[in-house]
Amino acid sequence: MPQFDKGFPLPCFYIDKRLTITSTTGTGVDKYLQAASFLTLVEEGSRSKLQTFLSGGETAESPVEVNLYLRNQKFQLVDLYMSWESELHGVVVVVPKQNVYDQSALVLEGLRGRLRDTNFQLYEEKEKLSKIIDEKNALSAPFITLSSKTALVPLFGDIEAEKMKTIETHVLQRAYSGGYDLVFFDFTGVGDITDEGFQVLENIVRSMSYLGPEIVIVGLRPAHARQVYELRRTLNIQFQPTLEQALHLERVNRAQAVIPQKEADTDG
């Protein structure tokens, strides 16, 4: 039979076969009702359960739940663990349910604390990832000034709604603040175009056209053409096969516009 000293953290009652208490030890044992028989400690409604539990004369693998009397005659719900040294002597270890609940509460609070820390770490990582994605998306459509009146928006990768929403404000702000007459959208580096991404792209092009610059789309592949050509129905947009051809045409048009002006100055 195990021997427990006074420093043992749970109350222990040594009993004989008749349930007479032969000795006690352990922390908290003094708070229970003083009695010659362990059966007297047990509330009447739990006694038959206890007698069945102890009648086997063997060490019980599972505890039994009973109410024990305290010194103030109140009850305390406990688990009893029984170990027999022989047919005549045994020890009962008392585990108050409140201790179990307290321990469970501490464990639960610890888990909650770890969960809060984990959630905060996940939130920080999510914010970092979101920032990286935003930066990556912003690089997918840089706004490049070609001249005082001409700008280029080269698009890279797949045209997706989230990516287009990321670049929308930046592109429109640059177009508005620059006072450009002509803006090229270059599709040479574009992969797939989702329906949702195309809707956001259409909003960008439409909003930019309201700001005044002429919009030219270049570098369309056959896979993109049918979808992007839909913009022509509602917007005044020009299309050119390549950026090089579009820039050449822009230079020609600019030169032609200058010649009549010179002739007008000469006539004057």
PDB file of C-alpha atoms in Angstrom:
ATOM      1  CA  MET A   1       0.000   0.000   0.000  1.00  0.00           C
ATOM      2  CA  PRO A   2       1.403   3.434  -0.817  1.00  0.00           C
ATOM      3  CA  GLN A   3       2.511   5.604   2.097  1.00  0.00           C
ATOM      4  CA  PHE A   4       1.814   9.350   1.998  1.00  0.00           C
ATOM      5  CA  ASP A   5       3.404  11.951   4.261  1.00  0.00           C
ATOM      6  CA  LYS A   6       1.826  15.117   5.619  1.00  0.00           C
ATOM      7  CA  GLY A   7       3.148  17.077   2.665  1.00  0.00           C
ATOM      8  CA  PHE A   8       1.077  15.081   0.190  1.00  0.00           C
ATOM      9  CA  PRO A   9      -1.189  17.606  -1.597  1.00  0.00           C
ATOM     10  CA  LEU A  10      -4.415  15.574  -1.200  1.00  0.00           C
ATOM     11  CA  PRO A  11      -6.285  14.231   1.861  1.00  0.00           C
ATOM     12  CA  CYS A  12      -5.658  10.533   2.603  1.00  0.00           C
ATOM     13  CA  PHE A  13      -7.564   8.186   4.948  1.00  0.00           C
ATOM     14  CA  TYR A  14      -6.142   4.833   6.028  1.00  0.00           C
ATOM     15  CA  ILE A  15      -8.925   2.359   6.772  1.00  0.00           C
ATOM     16  CA  ASP A  16      -9.447  -1.253   7.662  1.00  0.00           C
ATOM     17  CA  LYS A  17     -11.897  -3.734   6.223  1.00  0.00           C
ATOM     18  CA  ARG A  18     -14.705  -2.395   8.430  1.00  0.00           C
ATOM     19  CA  LEU A  19     -14.006   1.134   7.087  1.00  0.00           C
ATOM     20  CA  THR A  20     -12.653   2.266  10.467  1.00  0.00           C
ATOM     21  CA  ILE A  21     -10.224   5.164  10.000  1.00  0.00           C
ATOM     22  CA  THR A  22      -6.845   4.085  11.405  1.00  0.00           C
ATOM     23  CA  SER A  23      -4.923   7.261  10.448  1.00  0.00           C
ATOM     24  CA  THR A  24      -4.997  10.302   8.202  1.00  0.00           C
ATOM     25  CA  THR A  25      -2.454  12.428   6.373  1.00  0.00           C
ATOM     26  CA  GLY A  26      -2.102  14.855   3.494  1.00  0.00           C
ATOM     27  CA  THR A  27      -3.010  18.483   2.926  1.00  0.00           C
ATOM     28  CA  GLY A  28      -6.600  19.461   3.706  1.00  0.00           C
ATOM     29  CA  VAL A  29      -7.563  16.347   5.645  1.00  0.00           C
ATOM     30  CA  ASP A  30      -8.476  18.427   8.733  1.00  0.00           C
ATOM     31  CA  LYS A  31     -11.325  20.208   6.925  1.00  0.00           C
ATOM     32  CA  TYR A  32     -13.402  17.035   6.878  1.00  0.00           C
ATOM     33  CA  LEU A  33     -15.676  15.895   9.692  1.00  0.00           C
ATOM     34  CA  GLN A  34     -13.846  13.984  12.412  1.00  0.00           C
ATOM     35  CA  ALA A  35     -15.234  10.472  12.537  1.00  0.00           C
ATOM     36  CA  ALA A  36     -14.208   6.990  13.613  1.00  0.00           C
ATOM     37  CA  SER A  37     -15.639   5.379  10.479  1.00  0.00           C
ATOM     38  CA  PHE A  38     -15.025   6.572   6.960  1.00  0.00           C
ATOM     39  CA  LEU A  39     -18.622   5.688   6.185  1.00  0.00           C
ATOM     40  CA  THR A  40     -19.734   8.409   8.626  1.00  0.00           C
ATOM     41  CA  LEU A  41     -17.860  10.968   6.505  1.00  0.00           C
ATOM     42  CA  VAL A  42     -19.927  10.064   3.488  1.00  0.00           C
ATOM     43  CA  GLU A  43     -23.304  11.717   2.942  1.00  0.00           C
ATOM     44  CA  GLU A  44     -26.175   9.270   3.343  1.00  0.00           C
ATOM     45  CA  GLY A  45     -27.153   9.316  -0.299  1.00  0.00           C
ATOM     46  CA  SER A  46     -23.638   8.272  -1.359  1.00  0.00           C
ATOM     47  CA  ARG A  47     -23.036   5.493   1.184  1.00  0.00           C
ATOM     48  CA  SER A  48     -24.441   2.583  -0.801  1.00  0.00           C
ATOM     49  CA  LYS A  49     -22.316   3.668  -3.744  1.00  0.00           C
ATOM     50  CA  LEU A  50     -19.243   3.738  -1.498  1.00  0.00           C
ATOM     51  CA  GLN A  51     -19.919   0.315   0.006  1.00  0.00           C
ATOM     52  CA  THR A  52     -20.259  -1.188  -3.470  1.00  0.00           C
ATOM     53  CA  PHE A  53     -17.041   0.548  -4.492  1.00  0.00           C
ATOM     54  CA  LEU A  54     -15.086  -0.798  -1.499  1.00  0.00           C
ATOM     55  CA  SER A  55     -16.609  -4.257  -1.324  1.00  0.00           C
ATOM     56  CA  GLY A  56     -14.345  -5.741  -3.957  1.00  0.00           C
ATOM     57  CA  GLY A  57     -11.293  -5.724  -1.732  1.00  0.00           C
ATOM     58  CA  GLU A  58      -9.076  -4.767  -4.687  1.00  0.00           C
ATOM     59  CA  THR A  59      -7.452  -1.581  -5.899  1.00  0.00           C
ATOM     60  CA  ALA A  60     -10.006   0.319  -8.005  1.00  0.00           C
ATOM     61  CA  GLU A  61      -8.870   1.482 -11.426  1.00  0.00           C
ATOM     62  CA  SER A  62     -11.515   4.215 -11.581  1.00  0.00           C
ATOM     63  CA  PRO A  63     -12.670   6.621  -8.846  1.00  0.00           C
ATOM     64  CA  VAL A  64     -16.124   6.850  -7.304  1.00  0.00           C
ATOM     65  CA  GLU A  65     -17.891  10.193  -6.950  1.00  0.00           C
ATOM     66  CA  VAL A  66     -19.453  10.887  -3.520  1.00  0.00           C
ATOM     67  CA  ASN A  67     -20.311  13.736  -1.154  1.00  0.00           C
ATOM     68  CA  LEU A  68     -18.149  14.027   1.975  1.00  0.00           C
ATOM     69  CA  TYR A  69     -19.107  15.924   5.126  1.00  0.00           C
ATOM     70  CA  LEU A  70     -16.993  18.937   6.040  1.00  0.00           C
ATOM     71  CA  ARG A  71     -16.510  20.169   9.611  1.00  0.00           C
ATOM     72  CA  ASN A  72     -19.273  22.750   9.062  1.00  0.00           C
ATOM     73  CA  GLN A  73     -21.675  19.935   8.100  1.00  0.00           C
ATOM     74  CA  LYS A  74     -21.757  21.044   4.496  1.00  0.00           C
ATOM     75  CA  PHE A  75     -20.984  18.643   1.668  1.00  0.00           C
ATOM     76  CA  GLN A  76     -18.136  18.582  -0.788  1.00  0.00           C
ATOM     77  CA  LEU A  77     -18.281  16.627  -4.021  1.00  0.00           C
ATOM     78  CA  VAL A  78     -15.136  14.514  -4.375  1.00  0.00           C
ATOM     79  CA  ASP A  79     -13.607  11.624  -6.281  1.00  0.00           C
ATOM     80  CA  LEU A  80     -12.322   8.735  -4.119  1.00  0.00           C
ATOM     81  CA  TYR A  81      -9.390   6.588  -5.218  1.00  0.00           C
ATOM     82  CA  MET A  82      -8.943   3.305  -3.324  1.00  0.00           C
ATOM     83  CA  SER A  83      -5.870   1.120  -2.893  1.00  0.00           C
ATOM     84  CA  TRP A  84      -5.807  -2.049  -0.712  1.00  0.00           C
ATOM     85  CA  GLU A  85      -2.605  -3.265   0.873  1.00  0.00           C
ATOM     86  CA  SER A  86      -4.277  -6.492   1.879  1.00  0.00           C
ATOM     87  CA  GLU A  87      -7.749  -7.765   2.638  1.00  0.00           C
ATOM     88  CA  LEU A  88      -7.590  -5.867   5.935  1.00  0.00           C
ATOM     89  CA  HIS A  89      -5.978  -2.501   5.226  1.00  0.00           C
ATOM     90  CA  GLY A  90      -6.301   0.136   2.534  1.00  0.00           C
ATOM     91  CA  VAL A  91      -5.950   3.868   1.786  1.00  0.00           C
ATOM     92  CA  VAL A  92      -8.510   6.265   0.325  1.00  0.00           C
ATOM     93  CA  VAL A  93      -7.215   9.333  -1.523  1.00  0.00           C
ATOM     94  CA  VAL A  94      -9.680  12.232  -1.782  1.00  0.00           C
ATOM     95  CA  VAL A  95      -9.634  14.484  -4.856  1.00  0.00           C
ATOM     96  CA  PRO A  96     -12.053  17.391  -4.349  1.00  0.00           C
ATOM     97  CA  LYS A  97     -13.965  18.176  -7.503  1.00  0.00           C
ATOM     98  CA  GLN A  98     -13.249  21.865  -7.018  1.00  0.00           C
ATOM     99  CA  ASN A  99      -9.551  21.120  -7.373  1.00  0.00           C
ATOM    100  CA  VAL A 100     -10.261  19.326 -10.619  1.00  0.00           C
ATOM    101  CA  TYR A 101     -12.336  22.259 -11.835  1.00  0.00           C
ATOM    102  CA  ASP A 102      -9.680  24.736 -10.761  1.00  0.00           C
ATOM    103  CA  GLN A 103      -6.985  22.770 -12.538  1.00  0.00           C
ATOM    104  CA  SER A 104      -9.165  22.488 -15.626  1.00  0.00           C
ATOM    105  CA  ALA A 105      -9.851  26.220 -15.480  1.00  0.00           C
ATOM    106  CA  LEU A 106      -6.131  26.936 -15.238  1.00  0.00           C
ATOM    107  CA  VAL A 107      -5.411  24.634 -18.153  1.00  0.00           C
ATOM    108  CA  LEU A 108      -8.240  26.205 -20.146  1.00  0.00           C
ATOM    109  CA  GLU A 109      -7.031  29.720 -19.377  1.00  0.00           C
ATOM    110  CA  GLY A 110      -3.525  28.715 -20.371  1.00  0.00           C
ATOM    111  CA  LEU A 111      -4.831  27.331 -23.642  1.00  0.00           C
ATOM    112  CA  ARG A 112      -6.829  30.510 -24.201  1.00  0.00           C
ATOM    113  CA  GLY A 113      -3.716  32.584 -23.564  1.00  0.00           C
ATOM    114  CA  ARG A 114      -1.719  30.499 -26.018  1.00  0.00           C
ATOM    115  CA  LEU A 115      -4.568  30.767 -28.527  1.00  0.00           C
ATOM    116  CA  ARG A 116      -4.622  34.564 -28.139  1.00  0.00           C
ATOM    117  CA  ASP A 117      -0.865  34.693 -28.663  1.00  0.00           C
ATOM    118  CA  THR A 118      -1.134  32.383 -31.663  1.00  0.00           C
ATOM    119  CA  ASN A 119      -3.999  34.414 -33.123  1.00  0.00           C
ATOM    120  CA  PHE A 120      -2.000  37.628 -32.694  1.00  0.00           C
ATOM    121  CA  GLN A 121       1.023  36.053 -34.343  1.00  0.00           C
ATOM    122  CA  LEU A 122      -1.170  34.802 -37.190  1.00  0.00           C
ATOM    123  CA  TYR A 123      -2.675  38.292 -37.502  1.00  0.00           C
ATOM    124  CA  GLU A 124       0.799  39.836 -37.711  1.00  0.00           C
ATOM    125  CA  GLU A 125       1.866  37.287 -40.311  1.00  0.00           C
ATOM    126  CA  LYS A 126      -1.354  37.889 -42.248  1.00  0.00           C
ATOM    127  CA  GLU A 127      -0.704  41.650 -42.209  1.00  0.00           C
ATOM    128  CA  LYS A 128       2.850  41.117 -43.416  1.00  0.00           C
ATOM    129  CA  LEU A 129       1.659  38.775 -46.146  1.00  0.00           C
ATOM    130  CA  SER A 130      -1.095  41.205 -47.144  1.00  0.00           C
ATOM    131  CA  LYS A 131       1.457  44.011 -47.397  1.00  0.00           C
ATOM    132  CA  ILE A 132       3.763  41.860 -49.533  1.00  0.00           C
ATOM    133  CA  ILE A 133       0.854  40.910 -51.803  1.00  0.00           C
ATOM    134  CA  ASP A 134      -0.192  44.563 -52.133  1.00  0.00           C
ATOM    135  CA  GLU A 135       3.364  45.565 -52.993  1.00  0.00           C
ATOM    136  CA  LYS A 136       3.586  42.716 -55.497  1.00  0.00           C
ATOM    137  CA  ASN A 137       0.257  43.689 -57.027  1.00  0.00           C
ATOM    138  CA  ALA A 138       1.319  47.332 -57.244  1.00  0.00           C
ATOM    139  CA  LEU A 139       4.382  46.242 -59.208  1.00  0.00           C
ATOM    140  CA  SER A 140       2.063  44.346 -61.552  1.00  0.00           C
ATOM    141  CA  ALA A 141       0.957  47.659 -63.073  1.00  0.00           C
ATOM    142  CA  PRO A 142       3.497  50.476 -62.567  1.00  0.00           C
ATOM    143  CA  PHE A 143       2.631  53.907 -63.923  1.00  0.00           C
ATOM    144  CA  ILE A 144       5.501  55.110 -66.122  1.00  0.00           C
ATOM    145  CA  THR A 145       5.824  58.653 -67.475  1.00  0.00           C
ATOM    146  CA  LEU A 146       7.086  58.605 -71.075  1.00  0.00           C
ATOM    147  CA  SER A 147       6.854  62.357 -71.680  1.00  0.00           C
ATOM    148  CA  SER A 148       5.081  65.354 -70.223  1.00  0.00           C
ATOM    149  CA  LYS A 149       1.865  64.290 -71.970  1.00  0.00           C
ATOM    150  CA  THR A 150       2.292  60.524 -72.398  1.00  0.00           C
ATOM    151  CA  ALA A 151       2.299  57.663 -69.871  1.00  0.00           C
ATOM    152  CA  LEU A 152       2.462  53.867 -69.890  1.00  0.00           C
ATOM    153  CA  VAL A 153       0.734  51.288 -67.648  1.00  0.00           C
ATOM    154  CA  PRO A 154       2.344  47.884 -68.356  1.00  0.00           C
ATOM    155  CA  LEU A 155       0.265  45.021 -66.945  1.00  0.00           C
ATOM    156  CA  PHE A 156       1.903  41.797 -65.737  1.00  0.00           C
ATOM    157  CA  GLY A 157       0.531  38.445 -64.671  1.00  0.00           C
ATOM    158  CA  ASP A 158      -3.099  37.437 -64.380  1.00  0.00           C
ATOM    159  CA  ILE A 159      -5.788  40.114 -64.326  1.00  0.00           C
ATOM    160  CA  GLU A 160      -7.589  39.351 -61.071  1.00  0.00           C
ATOM    161  CA  ALA A 161     -10.021  41.468 -59.066  1.00  0.00           C
ATOM    162  CA  GLU A 162      -7.847  41.767 -55.938  1.00  0.00           C
ATOM    163  CA  LYS A 163      -4.799  42.779 -57.949  1.00  0.00           C
ATOM    164  CA  MET A 164      -6.728  45.341 -60.001  1.00  0.00           C
ATOM    165  CA  LYS A 165      -8.300  46.863 -56.887  1.00  0.00           C
ATOM    166  CA  THR A 166      -4.826  47.254 -55.395  1.00  0.00           C
ATOM    167  CA  ILE A 167      -3.526  49.274 -58.358  1.00  0.00           C
ATOM    168  CA  GLU A 168      -6.769  51.162 -59.162  1.00  0.00           C
ATOM    169  CA  THR A 169      -6.287  54.145 -56.838  1.00  0.00           C
ATOM    170  CA  HIS A 170      -2.575  54.507 -57.629  1.00  0.00           C
ATOM    171  CA  VAL A 171      -3.068  54.464 -61.407  1.00  0.00           C
ATOM    172  CA  LEU A 172      -5.989  56.907 -61.383  1.00  0.00           C
ATOM    173  CA  GLN A 173      -4.219  59.320 -59.033  1.00  0.00           C
ATOM    174  CA  ARG A 174      -1.143  59.364 -61.252  1.00  0.00           C
ATOM    175  CA  ALA A 175      -3.248  59.878 -64.371  1.00  0.00           C
ATOM    176  CA  TYR A 176      -5.147  62.754 -62.750  1.00  0.00           C
ATOM    177  CA  SER A 177      -2.158  64.540 -61.231  1.00  0.00           C
ATOM    178  CA  GLY A 178      -0.012  64.231 -64.369  1.00  0.00           C
ATOM    179  CA  GLY A 179      -2.434  65.887 -66.774  1.00  0.00           C
ATOM    180  CA  TYR A 180      -1.594  63.391 -69.525  1.00  0.00           C
ATOM    181  CA  ASP A 181      -3.099  63.467 -73.010  1.00  0.00           C
ATOM    182  CA  LEU A 182      -2.308  59.858 -73.838  1.00  0.00           C
ATOM    183  CA  VAL A 183      -2.028  56.686 -71.709  1.00  0.00           C
ATOM    184  CA  PHE A 184      -0.981  53.282 -73.048  1.00  0.00           C
ATOM    185  CA  PHE A 185      -2.145  50.057 -71.383  1.00  0.00           C
ATOM    186  CA  ASP A 186       0.298  47.332 -72.400  1.00  0.00           C
ATOM    187  CA  PHE A 187      -1.084  43.749 -72.223  1.00  0.00           C
ATOM    188  CA  THR A 188       2.079  42.059 -73.483  1.00  0.00           C
ATOM    189  CA  GLY A 189       2.873  40.519 -70.077  1.00  0.00           C
ATOM    190  CA  VAL A 190      -0.697  39.543 -69.181  1.00  0.00           C
ATOM    191  CA  GLY A 191      -1.641  35.933 -68.448  1.00  0.00           C
ATOM    192  CA  ASP A 192      -5.258  34.991 -67.816  1.00  0.00           C
ATOM    193  CA  ILE A 193      -8.073  37.512 -67.374  1.00  0.00           C
ATOM    194  CA  THR A 194     -10.805  36.575 -64.901  1.00  0.00           C
ATOM    195  CA  ASP A 195     -14.310  37.983 -65.298  1.00  0.00           C
ATOM    196  CA  GLU A 196     -14.068  39.761 -61.937  1.00  0.00           C
ATOM    197  CA  GLY A 197     -10.630  41.148 -62.782  1.00  0.00           C
ATOM    198  CA  PHE A 198     -11.876  42.407 -66.125  1.00  0.00           C
ATOM    199  CA  GLN A 199     -14.753  44.257 -64.421  1.00  0.00           C
ATOM    200  CA  VAL A 200     -12.304  46.150 -62.182  1.00  0.00           C
ATOM    201  CA  LEU A 201     -10.023  46.841 -65.165  1.00  0.00           C
ATOM    202  CA  GLU A 202     -13.013  48.205 -67.069  1.00  0.00           C
ATOM    203  CA  ASN A 203     -13.773  50.540 -64.162  1.00  0.00           C
ATOM    204  CA  ILE A 204     -10.179  51.780 -64.190  1.00  0.00           C
ATOM    205  CA  VAL A 205     -10.215  52.441 -67.946  1.00  0.00           C
ATOM    206  CA  ARG A 206     -13.646  54.061 -67.781  1.00  0.00           C
ATOM    207  CA  SER A 207     -12.660  56.319 -64.879  1.00  0.00           C
ATOM    208  CA  MET A 208      -9.428  57.309 -66.613  1.00  0.00           C
ATOM    209  CA  SER A 209     -11.278  58.183 -69.819  1.00  0.00           C
ATOM    210  CA  TYR A 210     -13.424  60.586 -67.793  1.00  0.00           C
ATOM    211  CA  LEU A 211     -10.245  62.323 -66.654  1.00  0.00           C
ATOM    212  CA  GLY A 212      -9.461  63.280 -70.256  1.00  0.00           C
ATOM    213  CA  PRO A 213      -6.507  61.328 -71.684  1.00  0.00           C
ATOM    214  CA  GLU A 214      -6.860  59.230 -74.803  1.00  0.00           C
ATOM    215  CA  ILE A 215      -6.412  55.533 -74.005  1.00  0.00           C
ATOM    216  CA  VAL A 216      -4.597  53.101 -76.272  1.00  0.00           C
ATOM    217  CA  ILE A 217      -4.422  49.369 -75.528  1.00  0.00           C
ATOM    218  CA  VAL A 218      -1.449  47.510 -76.962  1.00  0.00           C
ATOM    219  CA  GLY A 219       0.001  43.996 -76.913  1.00  0.00           C
ATOM    220  CA  LEU A 220      -3.281  42.068 -76.914  1.00  0.00           C
ATOM    221  CA  ARG A 221      -3.030  38.364 -77.558  1.00  0.00           C
ATOM    222  CA  PRO A 222      -5.805  36.478 -79.381  1.00  0.00           C
ATOM    223  CA  ALA A 223      -6.959  34.968 -76.093  1.00  0.00           C
ATOM    224  CA  HIS A 224      -7.556  38.470 -74.691  1.00  0.00           C
ATOM    225  CA  ALA A 225      -8.891  40.205 -77.761  1.00  0.00           C
ATOM    226  CA  ARG A 226     -12.545  39.176 -77.651  1.00  0.00           C
ATOM    227  CA  GLN A 227     -12.917  40.115 -73.989  1.00  0.00           C
ATOM    228  CA  VAL A 228     -11.013  43.409 -74.096  1.00  0.00           C
ATOM    229  CA  TYR A 229     -12.587  44.547 -77.366  1.00  0.00           C
ATOM    230  CA  GLU A 230     -15.855  44.747 -75.446  1.00  0.00           C
ATOM    231  CA  LEU A 231     -14.529  48.037 -74.036  1.00  0.00           C
ATOM    232  CA  ARG A 232     -14.862  49.546 -77.494  1.00  0.00           C
ATOM    233  CA  ARG A 233     -18.634  49.414 -77.330  1.00  0.00           C
ATOM    234  CA  THR A 234     -18.947  51.976 -74.582  1.00  0.00           C
ATOM    235  CA  LEU A 235     -15.581  53.767 -74.519  1.00  0.00           C
ATOM    236  CA  ASN A 236     -13.483  55.660 -77.043  1.00  0.00           C
ATOM    237  CA  ILE A 237     -10.440  53.389 -76.927  1.00  0.00           C
ATOM    238  CA  GLN A 238      -7.808  52.746 -79.582  1.00  0.00           C
ATOM    239  CA  PHE A 239      -5.965  49.459 -80.138  1.00  0.00           C
ATOM    240  CA  GLN A 240      -2.475  48.884 -81.537  1.00  0.00           C
ATOM    241  CA  PRO A 241      -0.616  45.573 -82.009  1.00  0.00           C
ATOM    242  CA  THR A 242       2.534  46.631 -80.125  1.00  0.00           C
ATOM    243  CA  LEU A 243       3.779  49.462 -77.961  1.00  0.00           C
ATOM    244  CA  GLU A 244       6.478  50.264 -80.515  1.00  0.00           C
ATOM    245  CA  GLN A 245       3.886  50.771 -83.254  1.00  0.00           C
ATOM    246  CA  ALA A 246       1.692  52.842 -80.966  1.00  0.00           C
ATOM    247  CA  LEU A 247       4.599  55.131 -80.022  1.00  0.00           C
ATOM    248  CA  HIS A 248       5.589  55.505 -83.689  1.00  0.00           C
ATOM    249  CA  LEU A 249       2.021  56.471 -84.606  1.00  0.00           C
ATOM    250  CA  GLU A 250       1.894  58.917 -81.719  1.00  0.00           C
ATOM    251  CA  ARG A 251       5.099  60.629 -82.943  1.00  0.00           C
ATOM    252  CA  VAL A 252       3.729  60.823 -86.490  1.00  0.00           C
ATOM    253  CA  ASN A 253       0.464  62.355 -85.318  1.00  0.00           C
ATOM    254  CA  ARG A 254       2.312  64.854 -83.179  1.00  0.00           C
ATOM    255  CA  ALA A 255       4.558  65.864 -86.085  1.00  0.00           C
ATOM    256  CA  GLN A 256       1.569  66.291 -88.383  1.00  0.00           C
ATOM    257  CA  ALA A 257      -0.099  68.501 -85.841  1.00  0.00           C
ATOM    258  CA  VAL A 258       2.987  70.729 -85.647  1.00  0.00           C
ATOM    259  CA  ILE A 259       3.288  71.318 -89.446  1.00  0.00           C
ATOM    260  CA  PRO A 260      -0.073  73.091 -89.882  1.00  0.00           C
ATOM    261  CA  GLN A 261       0.745  75.264 -86.932  1.00  0.00           C
ATOM    262  CA  LYS A 262       4.055  76.348 -88.506  1.00  0.00           C
ATOM    263  CA  GLU A 263       2.323  77.104 -91.807  1.00  0.00           C
ATOM    264  CA  ALA A 264      -0.235  79.199 -89.988  1.00  0.00           C
ATOM    265  CA  ASP A 265       2.542  81.151 -88.274  1.00  0.00           C
ATOM    266  CA  THR A 266       4.273  81.750 -91.651  1.00  0.00           C
ATOM    267  CA  ASP A 267       1.088  83.002 -93.307  1.00  0.00           C
ATOM    268  CA  GLY A 268       0.535  85.358 -90.490  1.00  0.00           C
TER     269      GLY A 268
END
